[in-house]
Structures are given as structure tokens and as C-alpha cells.
mmCIF file of C-alpha atoms in Angstrom:
data_model
loop_
_atom_site.group_PDB
_atom_site.id
_atom_site.type_symbol
_atom_site.label_atom_id
_atom_site.label_comp_id
_atom_site.label_asym_id
_atom_site.label_seq_id
_atom_site.Cartn_x
_atom_site.Cartn_y
_atom_site.Cartn_z
ATOM 1 C CA UNK W 1 -76.034 48.349 -42.810
ATOM 2 C CA UNK W 2 -71.874 49.757 -42.239
ATOM 3 C CA UNK W 3 -71.085 46.257 -40.359
ATOM 4 C CA UNK W 4 -72.899 44.149 -43.353
ATOM 5 C CA UNK W 5 -70.541 45.603 -45.958
ATOM 6 C CA UNK W 6 -67.702 45.536 -43.143
ATOM 7 C CA UNK W 7 -68.738 41.564 -43.386
ATOM 8 C CA UNK W 8 -69.372 41.591 -47.109
ATOM 9 C CA UNK W 9 -65.790 43.097 -48.427
ATOM 10 C CA UNK W 10 -63.604 41.609 -44.977
ATOM 11 C CA UNK W 11 -65.150 38.280 -44.962
ATOM 12 C CA UNK W 12 -64.444 38.341 -48.947
ATOM 13 C CA UNK W 13 -61.533 39.016 -48.496
ATOM 14 C CA UNK W 14 -60.242 36.707 -46.059
ATOM 15 C CA UNK W 15 -62.235 33.856 -47.019
ATOM 16 C CA UNK W 16 -61.089 34.953 -51.358
ATOM 17 C CA UNK W 17 -57.435 34.942 -49.513
ATOM 18 C CA UNK W 18 -57.895 31.268 -48.038
ATOM 19 C CA UNK W 19 -59.607 30.088 -51.054
ATOM 20 C CA UNK W 20 -57.042 31.371 -53.434
ATOM 21 C CA UNK W 21 -59.982 33.278 -55.168
ATOM 22 C CA UNK W 22 -57.485 36.608 -54.672
ATOM 23 C CA UNK W 23 -57.321 37.542 -58.416
ATOM 24 C CA UNK W 24 -61.502 37.007 -59.114
ATOM 25 C CA UNK W 25 -61.606 39.718 -56.360
ATOM 26 C CA UNK W 26 -59.544 42.350 -57.050
ATOM 27 C CA UNK W 27 -61.552 41.975 -60.652
ATOM 28 C CA UNK W 28 -64.784 42.554 -59.263
ATOM 29 C CA UNK W 29 -63.607 45.219 -57.389
ATOM 30 C CA UNK W 30 -63.222 47.302 -60.271
ATOM 31 C CA UNK W 31 -66.062 45.788 -62.103
ATOM 32 C CA UNK W 32 -68.582 46.775 -59.404
ATOM 33 C CA UNK W 33 -68.199 50.869 -59.306
ATOM 34 C CA UNK W 34 -68.416 50.057 -63.506
ATOM 35 C CA UNK W 35 -72.119 47.948 -63.103
ATOM 36 C CA UNK W 36 -73.514 51.267 -60.695
ATOM 37 C CA UNK W 37 -72.748 54.029 -63.714
ATOM 38 C CA UNK W 38 -74.856 50.929 -65.997
ATOM 39 C CA UNK W 39 -77.399 50.535 -63.045
ATOM 40 C CA UNK W 40 -77.845 54.091 -62.696
ATOM 41 C CA UNK W 41 -78.126 54.865 -67.083
ATOM 42 C CA UNK W 42 -80.952 51.845 -66.837
ATOM 43 C CA UNK W 43 -82.984 53.844 -63.438
ATOM 44 C CA UNK W 44 -82.135 56.967 -65.688
ATOM 45 C CA UNK W 45 -84.605 56.592 -68.049
ATOM 46 C CA UNK W 46 -87.621 55.179 -65.141
ATOM 47 C CA UNK W 47 -86.230 57.915 -63.097
ATOM 48 C CA UNK W 48 -86.741 60.849 -66.001
ATOM 49 C CA UNK W 49 -89.595 60.242 -67.096
ATOM 50 C CA UNK W 50 -91.991 58.889 -63.414
ATOM 51 C CA UNK W 51 -89.678 62.328 -62.147
ATOM 52 C CA UNK W 52 -91.642 64.549 -64.706
ATOM 53 C CA UNK W 53 -95.277 63.272 -64.189
ATOM 54 C CA UNK W 54 -95.344 62.287 -60.714
ATOM 55 C CA UNK W 55 -94.694 66.425 -60.328
ATOM 56 C CA UNK W 56 -96.937 67.090 -63.477
ATOM 57 C CA UNK W 57 -99.732 64.990 -61.126
ATOM 58 C CA UNK W 58 -98.020 66.794 -58.144
ATOM 59 C CA UNK W 59 -99.163 70.295 -59.645
ATOM 60 C CA UNK W 60 -101.829 69.419 -60.768
ATOM 61 C CA UNK W 61 -103.093 68.533 -57.639
ATOM 62 C CA UNK W 62 -104.165 65.149 -57.367
ATOM 63 C CA UNK W 63 -102.105 64.742 -53.969
ATOM 64 C CA UNK W 64 -104.318 67.023 -51.903
ATOM 65 C CA UNK W 65 -107.182 64.765 -53.379
ATOM 66 C CA UNK W 66 -105.466 61.929 -52.029
ATOM 67 C CA UNK W 67 -105.018 63.514 -48.398
ATOM 68 C CA UNK W 68 -108.918 64.863 -49.456
ATOM 69 C CA UNK W 69 -109.671 60.872 -49.745
ATOM 70 C CA UNK W 70 -107.738 59.328 -47.814
ATOM 71 C CA UNK W 71 -108.890 61.915 -44.339
ATOM 72 C CA UNK W 72 -111.856 59.710 -42.914
ATOM 73 C CA UNK W 73 -111.056 55.969 -42.646
ATOM 74 C CA UNK W 74 -106.617 57.248 -41.445
ATOM 75 C CA UNK W 75 -109.352 59.358 -38.946
ATOM 76 C CA UNK W 76 -110.696 55.481 -38.128
ATOM 77 C CA UNK W 77 -107.378 53.810 -38.113
ATOM 78 C CA UNK W 78 -106.008 56.083 -35.763
ATOM 79 C CA UNK W 79 -109.000 55.265 -32.849
ATOM 80 C CA UNK W 80 -107.191 57.922 -30.567
ATOM 81 C CA UNK W 81 -108.415 61.866 -31.330
ATOM 82 C CA UNK W 82 -104.627 63.306 -32.137
ATOM 83 C CA UNK W 83 -104.275 66.792 -32.931
ATOM 84 C CA UNK W 84 -105.174 68.374 -36.708
ATOM 85 C CA UNK W 85 -101.576 69.346 -37.759
ATOM 86 C CA UNK W 86 -100.100 66.084 -36.413
ATOM 87 C CA UNK W 87 -103.431 64.150 -38.720
ATOM 88 C CA UNK W 88 -103.164 67.324 -41.767
ATOM 89 C CA UNK W 89 -99.003 65.995 -42.030
ATOM 90 C CA UNK W 90 -99.858 62.066 -41.662
ATOM 91 C CA UNK W 91 -102.415 62.047 -44.392
ATOM 92 C CA UNK W 92 -99.999 63.947 -46.703
ATOM 93 C CA UNK W 93 -97.577 61.802 -46.361
ATOM 94 C CA UNK W 94 -98.272 58.968 -46.658
ATOM 95 C CA UNK W 95 -100.457 60.564 -49.940
ATOM 96 C CA UNK W 96 -97.572 60.928 -51.342
ATOM 97 C CA UNK W 97 -95.918 58.075 -50.219
ATOM 98 C CA UNK W 98 -98.412 56.096 -52.050
ATOM 99 C CA UNK W 99 -98.517 58.119 -55.131
ATOM 100 C CA UNK W 100 -94.354 57.856 -54.653
ATOM 101 C CA UNK W 101 -93.433 61.453 -54.445
ATOM 102 C CA UNK W 102 -90.570 60.907 -52.152
ATOM 103 C CA UNK W 103 -89.731 64.428 -52.217
ATOM 104 C CA UNK W 104 -92.845 65.628 -50.081
ATOM 105 C CA UNK W 105 -93.708 62.318 -48.341
ATOM 106 C CA UNK W 106 -89.629 62.626 -46.011
ATOM 107 C CA UNK W 107 -90.556 66.168 -45.151
ATOM 108 C CA UNK W 108 -94.805 65.652 -44.354
ATOM 109 C CA UNK W 109 -93.204 62.971 -42.633
ATOM 110 C CA UNK W 110 -91.158 64.515 -40.364
ATOM 111 C CA UNK W 111 -93.258 67.438 -39.442
ATOM 112 C CA UNK W 112 -96.374 64.151 -38.577
ATOM 113 C CA UNK W 113 -93.212 63.022 -35.915
ATOM 114 C CA UNK W 114 -92.867 66.199 -34.975
ATOM 115 C CA UNK W 115 -96.427 66.699 -33.366
ATOM 116 C CA UNK W 116 -96.736 63.127 -32.498
ATOM 117 C CA UNK W 117 -94.207 63.773 -29.641
ATOM 118 C CA UNK W 118 -94.990 67.280 -28.795
ATOM 119 C CA UNK W 119 -94.485 66.526 -25.815
ATOM 120 C CA UNK W 120 -91.216 65.180 -25.754
ATOM 121 C CA UNK W 121 -90.742 62.232 -24.758
ATOM 122 C CA UNK W 122 -87.909 58.904 -25.608
ATOM 123 C CA UNK W 123 -91.101 56.223 -26.210
ATOM 124 C CA UNK W 124 -93.102 56.616 -29.451
ATOM 125 C CA UNK W 125 -97.407 56.898 -28.765
ATOM 126 C CA UNK W 126 -99.090 54.538 -29.998
ATOM 127 C CA UNK W 127 -99.676 56.078 -32.608
ATOM 128 C CA UNK W 128 -96.307 57.108 -34.007
ATOM 129 C CA UNK W 129 -95.814 53.586 -33.840
ATOM 130 C CA UNK W 130 -98.461 52.792 -35.970
ATOM 131 C CA UNK W 131 -97.352 56.119 -38.077
ATOM 132 C CA UNK W 132 -94.217 54.203 -38.647
ATOM 133 C CA UNK W 133 -95.141 50.735 -39.091
ATOM 134 C CA UNK W 134 -96.709 52.044 -42.408
ATOM 135 C CA UNK W 135 -93.886 53.347 -43.326
ATOM 136 C CA UNK W 136 -91.730 51.800 -43.281
ATOM 137 C CA UNK W 137 -94.322 48.777 -44.357
ATOM 138 C CA UNK W 138 -94.234 50.572 -48.243
ATOM 139 C CA UNK W 139 -97.667 52.258 -49.500
ATOM 140 C CA UNK W 140 -96.679 52.714 -53.027
ATOM 141 C CA UNK W 141 -99.290 52.612 -54.884
ATOM 142 C CA UNK W 142 -96.772 51.556 -58.923
ATOM 143 C CA UNK W 143 -93.510 50.418 -58.052
ATOM 144 C CA UNK W 144 -91.373 53.519 -60.192
ATOM 145 C CA UNK W 145 -87.739 51.556 -60.293
ATOM 146 C CA UNK W 146 -89.215 47.998 -60.301
ATOM 147 C CA UNK W 147 -91.172 48.852 -62.703
ATOM 148 C CA UNK W 148 -87.881 50.542 -65.221
ATOM 149 C CA UNK W 149 -85.915 48.032 -63.946
ATOM 150 C CA UNK W 150 -87.407 44.938 -65.640
ATOM 151 C CA UNK W 151 -88.286 47.500 -68.676
ATOM 152 C CA UNK W 152 -85.029 48.208 -69.253
ATOM 153 C CA UNK W 153 -83.842 44.177 -68.028
ATOM 154 C CA UNK W 154 -85.714 43.700 -72.180
ATOM 155 C CA UNK W 155 -89.561 41.887 -69.789
ATOM 156 C CA UNK W 156 -91.842 40.539 -72.225
ATOM 157 C CA UNK W 157 -94.825 41.259 -69.508
ATOM 158 C CA UNK W 158 -92.792 43.702 -67.614
ATOM 159 C CA UNK W 159 -96.126 45.273 -66.042
ATOM 160 C CA UNK W 160 -96.945 41.896 -64.893
ATOM 161 C CA UNK W 161 -96.197 41.965 -61.112
ATOM 162 C CA UNK W 162 -98.326 45.521 -60.409
ATOM 163 C CA UNK W 163 -101.264 43.342 -59.185
ATOM 164 C CA UNK W 164 -98.277 41.048 -56.543
ATOM 165 C CA UNK W 165 -97.104 43.917 -55.478
ATOM 166 C CA UNK W 166 -99.371 46.095 -54.681
ATOM 167 C CA UNK W 167 -101.104 42.343 -52.989
ATOM 168 C CA UNK W 168 -97.947 41.613 -51.074
ATOM 169 C CA UNK W 169 -97.974 45.809 -49.674
ATOM 170 C CA UNK W 170 -101.579 44.985 -48.948
ATOM 171 C CA UNK W 171 -100.223 42.034 -46.817
ATOM 172 C CA UNK W 172 -97.165 43.181 -45.536
ATOM 173 C CA UNK W 173 -98.905 46.760 -44.473
ATOM 174 C CA UNK W 174 -102.362 44.724 -43.164
ATOM 175 C CA UNK W 175 -100.282 42.258 -40.999
ATOM 176 C CA UNK W 176 -98.046 45.519 -39.259
ATOM 177 C CA UNK W 177 -101.160 47.143 -38.471
ATOM 178 C CA UNK W 178 -102.838 44.382 -37.348
ATOM 179 C CA UNK W 179 -100.099 43.432 -34.628
ATOM 180 C CA UNK W 180 -99.657 47.484 -33.926
ATOM 181 C CA UNK W 181 -103.721 47.278 -32.985
ATOM 182 C CA UNK W 182 -102.952 43.937 -31.438
ATOM 183 C CA UNK W 183 -99.978 45.257 -29.512
ATOM 184 C CA UNK W 184 -101.760 48.009 -27.339
ATOM 185 C CA UNK W 185 -104.239 46.847 -27.169
ATOM 186 C CA UNK W 186 -102.632 43.896 -24.512
ATOM 187 C CA UNK W 187 -100.814 46.568 -22.940
ATOM 188 C CA UNK W 188 -104.091 48.637 -21.853
ATOM 189 C CA UNK W 189 -105.825 45.840 -20.463
ATOM 190 C CA UNK W 190 -102.405 45.296 -18.392
ATOM 191 C CA UNK C 1 -99.573 51.281 -67.630
ATOM 192 C CA UNK C 2 -97.306 53.332 -68.464
ATOM 193 C CA UNK C 3 -99.424 55.024 -71.830
ATOM 194 C CA UNK C 4 -102.496 55.522 -70.079
ATOM 195 C CA UNK C 5 -100.581 57.445 -66.998
ATOM 196 C CA UNK C 6 -99.375 59.669 -69.460
ATOM 197 C CA UNK C 7 -102.250 60.099 -71.026
ATOM 198 C CA UNK C 8 -104.240 60.655 -67.925
ATOM 199 C CA UNK C 9 -101.585 63.148 -66.748
ATOM 200 C CA UNK C 10 -101.111 64.911 -69.534
ATOM 201 C CA UNK C 11 -104.933 65.283 -69.303
ATOM 202 C CA UNK C 12 -105.685 66.248 -65.657
ATOM 203 C CA UNK C 13 -101.968 68.846 -66.010
ATOM 204 C CA UNK C 14 -104.419 70.486 -69.349
ATOM 205 C CA UNK C 15 -107.291 70.626 -67.104
ATOM 206 C CA UNK C 16 -106.245 72.423 -63.601
ATOM 207 C CA UNK C 17 -103.876 74.233 -66.087
ATOM 208 C CA UNK C 18 -100.796 73.111 -65.513
ATOM 209 C CA UNK C 19 -97.776 74.793 -67.368
ATOM 210 C CA UNK C 20 -97.152 71.556 -68.671
ATOM 211 C CA UNK C 21 -93.226 72.301 -69.931
ATOM 212 C CA UNK C 22 -92.169 73.801 -66.375
ATOM 213 C CA UNK C 23 -93.563 71.623 -64.324
ATOM 214 C CA UNK C 24 -92.230 67.857 -66.417
ATOM 215 C CA UNK C 25 -88.953 69.268 -67.346
ATOM 216 C CA UNK C 26 -88.616 70.366 -63.516
ATOM 217 C CA UNK C 27 -89.921 67.027 -62.355
ATOM 218 C CA UNK C 28 -87.276 65.373 -64.401
ATOM 219 C CA UNK C 29 -85.064 67.609 -63.039
ATOM 220 C CA UNK C 30 -85.614 66.029 -60.050
ATOM 221 C CA UNK C 31 -85.025 62.385 -61.526
ATOM 222 C CA UNK C 32 -81.642 63.285 -63.279
ATOM 223 C CA UNK C 33 -80.707 64.678 -59.676
ATOM 224 C CA UNK C 34 -81.860 62.292 -57.316
ATOM 225 C CA UNK C 35 -80.615 59.090 -59.553
ATOM 226 C CA UNK C 36 -77.291 60.851 -59.959
ATOM 227 C CA UNK C 37 -77.485 60.945 -55.591
ATOM 228 C CA UNK C 38 -77.793 56.922 -55.367
ATOM 229 C CA UNK C 39 -74.881 56.153 -57.555
ATOM 230 C CA UNK C 40 -71.820 56.798 -55.284
ATOM 231 C CA UNK C 41 -74.210 54.504 -52.636
ATOM 232 C CA UNK C 42 -75.205 52.364 -55.066
ATOM 233 C CA UNK C 43 -70.848 52.042 -56.036
ATOM 234 C CA UNK C 44 -70.282 50.741 -52.613
ATOM 235 C CA UNK C 45 -73.075 47.814 -52.543
ATOM 236 C CA UNK C 46 -72.533 46.624 -55.988
ATOM 237 C CA UNK C 47 -69.005 46.551 -55.084
ATOM 238 C CA UNK C 48 -69.436 45.227 -51.667
ATOM 239 C CA UNK C 49 -71.582 42.680 -53.696
ATOM 240 C CA UNK C 50 -69.528 41.570 -56.583
ATOM 241 C CA UNK C 51 -66.200 40.997 -53.368
ATOM 242 C CA UNK C 52 -68.597 38.054 -51.815
ATOM 243 C CA UNK C 53 -69.554 37.105 -54.796
ATOM 244 C CA UNK C 54 -66.721 36.715 -56.832
ATOM 245 C CA UNK C 55 -65.116 34.693 -53.126
ATOM 246 C CA UNK C 56 -67.378 31.996 -53.305
ATOM 247 C CA UNK C 57 -69.015 32.491 -49.456
ATOM 248 C CA UNK C 58 -71.541 33.876 -51.828
ATOM 249 C CA UNK C 59 -72.600 29.614 -53.055
ATOM 250 C CA UNK C 60 -71.796 28.978 -49.585
ATOM 251 C CA UNK C 61 -75.004 31.125 -47.777
ATOM 252 C CA UNK C 62 -77.231 30.319 -50.028
ATOM 253 C CA UNK C 63 -76.702 27.042 -50.164
ATOM 254 C CA UNK C 64 -77.498 27.813 -46.047
ATOM 255 C CA UNK C 65 -80.351 29.518 -47.060
ATOM 256 C CA UNK C 66 -82.069 27.680 -49.647
ATOM 257 C CA UNK C 67 -83.614 25.115 -47.107
ATOM 258 C CA UNK C 68 -85.109 28.453 -45.256
ATOM 259 C CA UNK C 69 -86.798 29.261 -48.853
ATOM 260 C CA UNK C 70 -87.764 26.330 -49.315
ATOM 261 C CA UNK C 71 -89.500 26.119 -46.081
ATOM 262 C CA UNK C 72 -91.008 29.869 -47.265
ATOM 263 C CA UNK C 73 -92.295 28.885 -51.006
ATOM 264 C CA UNK C 74 -89.729 31.176 -52.453
ATOM 265 C CA UNK C 75 -87.308 30.384 -54.822
ATOM 266 C CA UNK C 76 -83.428 29.484 -53.976
ATOM 267 C CA UNK C 77 -82.075 32.973 -56.113
ATOM 268 C CA UNK C 78 -84.307 35.592 -54.096
ATOM 269 C CA UNK C 79 -82.959 35.316 -50.655
ATOM 270 C CA UNK C 80 -79.985 37.918 -51.323
ATOM 271 C CA UNK C 81 -82.803 40.476 -51.721
ATOM 272 C CA UNK C 82 -84.839 39.369 -48.207
ATOM 273 C CA UNK C 83 -82.329 39.776 -46.110
ATOM 274 C CA UNK C 84 -80.697 43.071 -47.802
ATOM 275 C CA UNK C 85 -84.248 45.224 -48.450
ATOM 276 C CA UNK C 86 -85.363 45.811 -44.778
ATOM 277 C CA UNK C 87 -81.364 46.913 -44.691
ATOM 278 C CA UNK C 88 -80.564 49.015 -47.368
ATOM 279 C CA UNK C 89 -81.967 50.552 -50.317
ATOM 280 C CA UNK C 90 -78.831 50.893 -52.947
ATOM 281 C CA UNK C 91 -78.050 47.353 -52.122
ATOM 282 C CA UNK C 92 -81.193 45.834 -53.195
ATOM 283 C CA UNK C 93 -81.484 48.098 -56.356
ATOM 284 C CA UNK C 94 -77.774 46.014 -57.344
ATOM 285 C CA UNK C 95 -79.889 42.588 -55.980
ATOM 286 C CA UNK C 96 -82.740 42.904 -58.045
ATOM 287 C CA UNK C 97 -80.593 44.265 -61.086
ATOM 288 C CA UNK C 98 -78.347 41.147 -61.107
ATOM 289 C CA UNK C 99 -81.605 38.764 -59.844
ATOM 290 C CA UNK C 100 -83.598 40.335 -63.706
ATOM 291 C CA UNK C 101 -80.367 39.733 -65.314
ATOM 292 C CA UNK C 102 -79.389 36.749 -63.926
ATOM 293 C CA UNK C 103 -82.341 34.513 -63.920
ATOM 294 C CA UNK C 104 -84.447 36.988 -66.797
ATOM 295 C CA UNK C 105 -86.840 39.855 -65.621
ATOM 296 C CA UNK C 106 -89.767 36.509 -66.294
ATOM 297 C CA UNK C 107 -88.580 33.807 -64.695
ATOM 298 C CA UNK C 108 -90.713 33.047 -61.452
ATOM 299 C CA UNK C 109 -87.649 34.706 -59.899
ATOM 300 C CA UNK C 110 -87.323 37.328 -61.448
ATOM 301 C CA UNK C 111 -91.270 37.584 -60.877
ATOM 302 C CA UNK C 112 -90.848 36.943 -57.065
ATOM 303 C CA UNK C 113 -88.158 39.698 -56.502
ATOM 304 C CA UNK C 114 -89.949 42.034 -58.671
ATOM 305 C CA UNK C 115 -92.890 41.410 -55.883
ATOM 306 C CA UNK C 116 -90.868 41.757 -53.297
ATOM 307 C CA UNK C 117 -89.226 44.309 -54.497
ATOM 308 C CA UNK C 118 -92.410 47.116 -54.552
ATOM 309 C CA UNK C 119 -93.728 45.346 -51.791
ATOM 310 C CA UNK C 120 -90.934 46.525 -49.140
ATOM 311 C CA UNK C 121 -89.363 49.172 -47.448
ATOM 312 C CA UNK C 122 -85.760 50.381 -46.125
ATOM 313 C CA UNK C 123 -87.376 50.092 -43.253
ATOM 314 C CA UNK C 124 -84.353 50.063 -41.039
ATOM 315 C CA UNK C 125 -83.638 54.097 -42.733
ATOM 316 C CA UNK C 126 -86.754 55.005 -42.243
ATOM 317 C CA UNK C 127 -87.820 54.204 -38.840
ATOM 318 C CA UNK C 128 -84.017 55.887 -37.698
ATOM 319 C CA UNK C 129 -84.954 59.110 -39.791
ATOM 320 C CA UNK C 130 -88.366 59.415 -38.456
ATOM 321 C CA UNK C 131 -87.343 58.852 -34.604
ATOM 322 C CA UNK C 132 -84.493 61.216 -34.290
ATOM 323 C CA UNK C 133 -85.964 63.528 -36.011
ATOM 324 C CA UNK C 134 -88.989 63.467 -33.043
ATOM 325 C CA UNK C 135 -86.040 63.288 -30.883
ATOM 326 C CA UNK C 136 -87.105 59.706 -29.692
ATOM 327 C CA UNK C 137 -83.842 56.959 -29.440
ATOM 328 C CA UNK C 138 -86.316 53.998 -28.407
ATOM 329 C CA UNK C 139 -88.226 52.209 -31.015
ATOM 330 C CA UNK C 140 -90.290 50.425 -28.637
ATOM 331 C CA UNK C 141 -92.406 47.198 -31.250
ATOM 332 C CA UNK C 142 -91.959 49.072 -34.638
ATOM 333 C CA UNK C 143 -88.713 47.185 -35.958
ATOM 334 C CA UNK C 144 -89.911 43.187 -35.120
ATOM 335 C CA UNK C 145 -93.452 44.172 -36.524
ATOM 336 C CA UNK C 146 -92.638 45.568 -40.087
ATOM 337 C CA UNK C 147 -90.304 43.042 -40.541
ATOM 338 C CA UNK C 148 -92.799 40.532 -39.989
ATOM 339 C CA UNK C 149 -95.205 42.677 -42.061
ATOM 340 C CA UNK C 150 -92.238 42.177 -44.968
ATOM 341 C CA UNK C 151 -91.357 38.819 -44.171
ATOM 342 C CA UNK C 152 -95.330 38.627 -44.707
ATOM 343 C CA UNK C 153 -94.958 40.718 -47.836
ATOM 344 C CA UNK C 154 -92.185 37.910 -49.796
ATOM 345 C CA UNK C 155 -94.475 34.927 -48.348
ATOM 346 C CA UNK C 156 -97.434 36.514 -50.382
ATOM 347 C CA UNK C 157 -95.492 37.469 -53.791
ATOM 348 C CA UNK C 158 -94.040 34.108 -53.331
ATOM 349 C CA UNK C 159 -97.615 32.797 -53.472
ATOM 350 C CA UNK C 160 -98.654 34.950 -56.319
ATOM 351 C CA UNK C 161 -96.014 33.526 -58.820
ATOM 352 C CA UNK C 162 -96.635 29.191 -57.923
ATOM 353 C CA UNK C 163 -94.125 26.940 -58.336
ATOM 354 C CA UNK C 164 -96.072 25.482 -61.620
ATOM 355 C CA UNK C 165 -96.067 29.262 -63.184
ATOM 356 C CA UNK C 166 -92.466 29.671 -65.492
#
């Protein structure tokens, strides 16, 4: 990310210098911070509301209910037998991620990653690769932040993206899982 | 949907005898802290994005990328999001907001961008956090596979809102 920021800032300044756009760049540089604060205000309604609702759901035991539902399909997905602790941490991480409880998801994910690398190797196992790919392709069922921004932007149908977003998310996670399985089965064969 | 979600969670919470006020306000506090916590990162990325746009390179980059967008069946306006979503959560959030404001939340560009954002993750950050926690430095095929998933998700988002849509 540092390289990208460096490219955008330095590239922007140099390009503006060559094309005589420096005035606009100076103005833009100062406007950025104000825009950030405005964006936080736009997000705040959603963050406060969903923060509260998600906490309610968590305290009502919805995450642990989802953990019970996910247990069997995940066991099947991570075909090789994993130790109890790893499987539990994986399930809890994914359940929290699906519901958007990010502060619960990260510690669980770290526990899962550690449990999956008990041997202390420097290369991730097939199970760890699969777990990370699932995590990196998003499993959140309701994209609360996107929803908040769409409401704040005055959309006539803010929720019209829920189904497409879920479908696109399914495609990305599905392809990720498929590729992992293909690569591993190829490696095993030779 | 939000109204139903609220109703269902209140019902569940009452049924499970959760302390409604305490639970909700604790969650809201976490939400507040999260929003304020990402503010500095949003400032850095928004300043970079604004400088990049004002300099005029953004236009050249867009012109360069628009055939690629056409090839993937995506509106050209979502291309910056396609590039930055896997790299940075704050940058992609800023970009999505800009897209919603510039093209309108119910335009094809706004809809596709929203669906893309909801279907993606900050791939590099996620991998870095979990792998380093496990003391692993090699990432094998994780990043290319996750990126392939991301691109497929983007194409799917584009297909959901066909050209004729809006």
C-alpha cells in the first residue's frame, strides 16, 4: 500500500508540475482531510446502528447458533481431519465474518492460523491456504458499510445491491475454493 | 431490510433476556470507535486520491483502463475500485463513496461498484495479518487465487446489472 500511496502522491505532484496543475493539486491536498471527516460522518450512522444491532445478535447467541450450523459443512470442506481447536476457531471466525462481527473474527482467525501451523513450518498447509482464501474473498452476508454509504448518498433503492453483492461474493469465494482444491489435488498426484 | 433486521434482533434479544440498553450501547460505542479509528487512514487515502485526480493523471489512467473495463463487461468508472479494493480498505471505501456521489448510487456504475465492494476483501492485509500471526512468511498460491476470485466476483457484479439496466 505504501508503494501505491507514494505513486499517487509523487506521480500526482510531478505530473501536475509538468502540466501546470499545481494550484489544483494544492487545493485538492487540503480538501482531502475535510472529505475524510465528511465520509466518517456519513458512515457514522451505519457504524453506530449496525454496531449496536450486531452486538445484540451476538449477545443473543446468534453467532454460536451459526457456528453449530456451519460445523458439518466446514468439516466436509476441509476434507482432511483437523484438530478440534483449529476446526472450532475456523468455524467461529467464519461465522463472525458472515455476520460482520469483525472484532470477534480477527482474534479467532489468528487462533485458527496458529492452530493450523502447529508444526511451525514456514509454508502454509493446504488447510491454512483454503482458510485464508475463504477469508480473503469475503463471506459477509450483509455488506453493512456499503449499505450505510448508499443510504447516505440518497439512493432510491439502497438495498437493491444486497442480492447481487451476495451472489458476486459467492462467485469469488466459490472460485477461490475450487482453485485451492484443484491446485492441491494436482500437487498430490505429482 | 434494516427495519426487519432491527425488529428480529430486538425480538431475539428480548427472548434471550439480553440487557437491551447495555448491549446496544456497547455495540454502538464499538462502532463509534471503529469509525473514528479509520478516520486518519481515510484522510491519508483521500488526500492521495484527490491529489491524483487533480493532477490530471487519473484521466489518462482511466483512458488507458477503459478498454479493459469494456472487456470485463464493467462500466469504466469502477476500474479504480477494482485496482484498489484488494490493497486497502480505507482507499476502497473512499473510492466507493466518490463513485456513489459522482455517478449516483442508482446508476449502473454506482450499483456495480456497490456490489463489487460488498463481494471483496482487503486481500493483502488479511493474508499478512494471519500469516504473520502464524509465523509464516511464504504465502504460496493464496494471493493469486484470492485475486482470481475477486476478478470473477467483479465480472459477476457487472453481469447482475446489464448495460441496458440504467
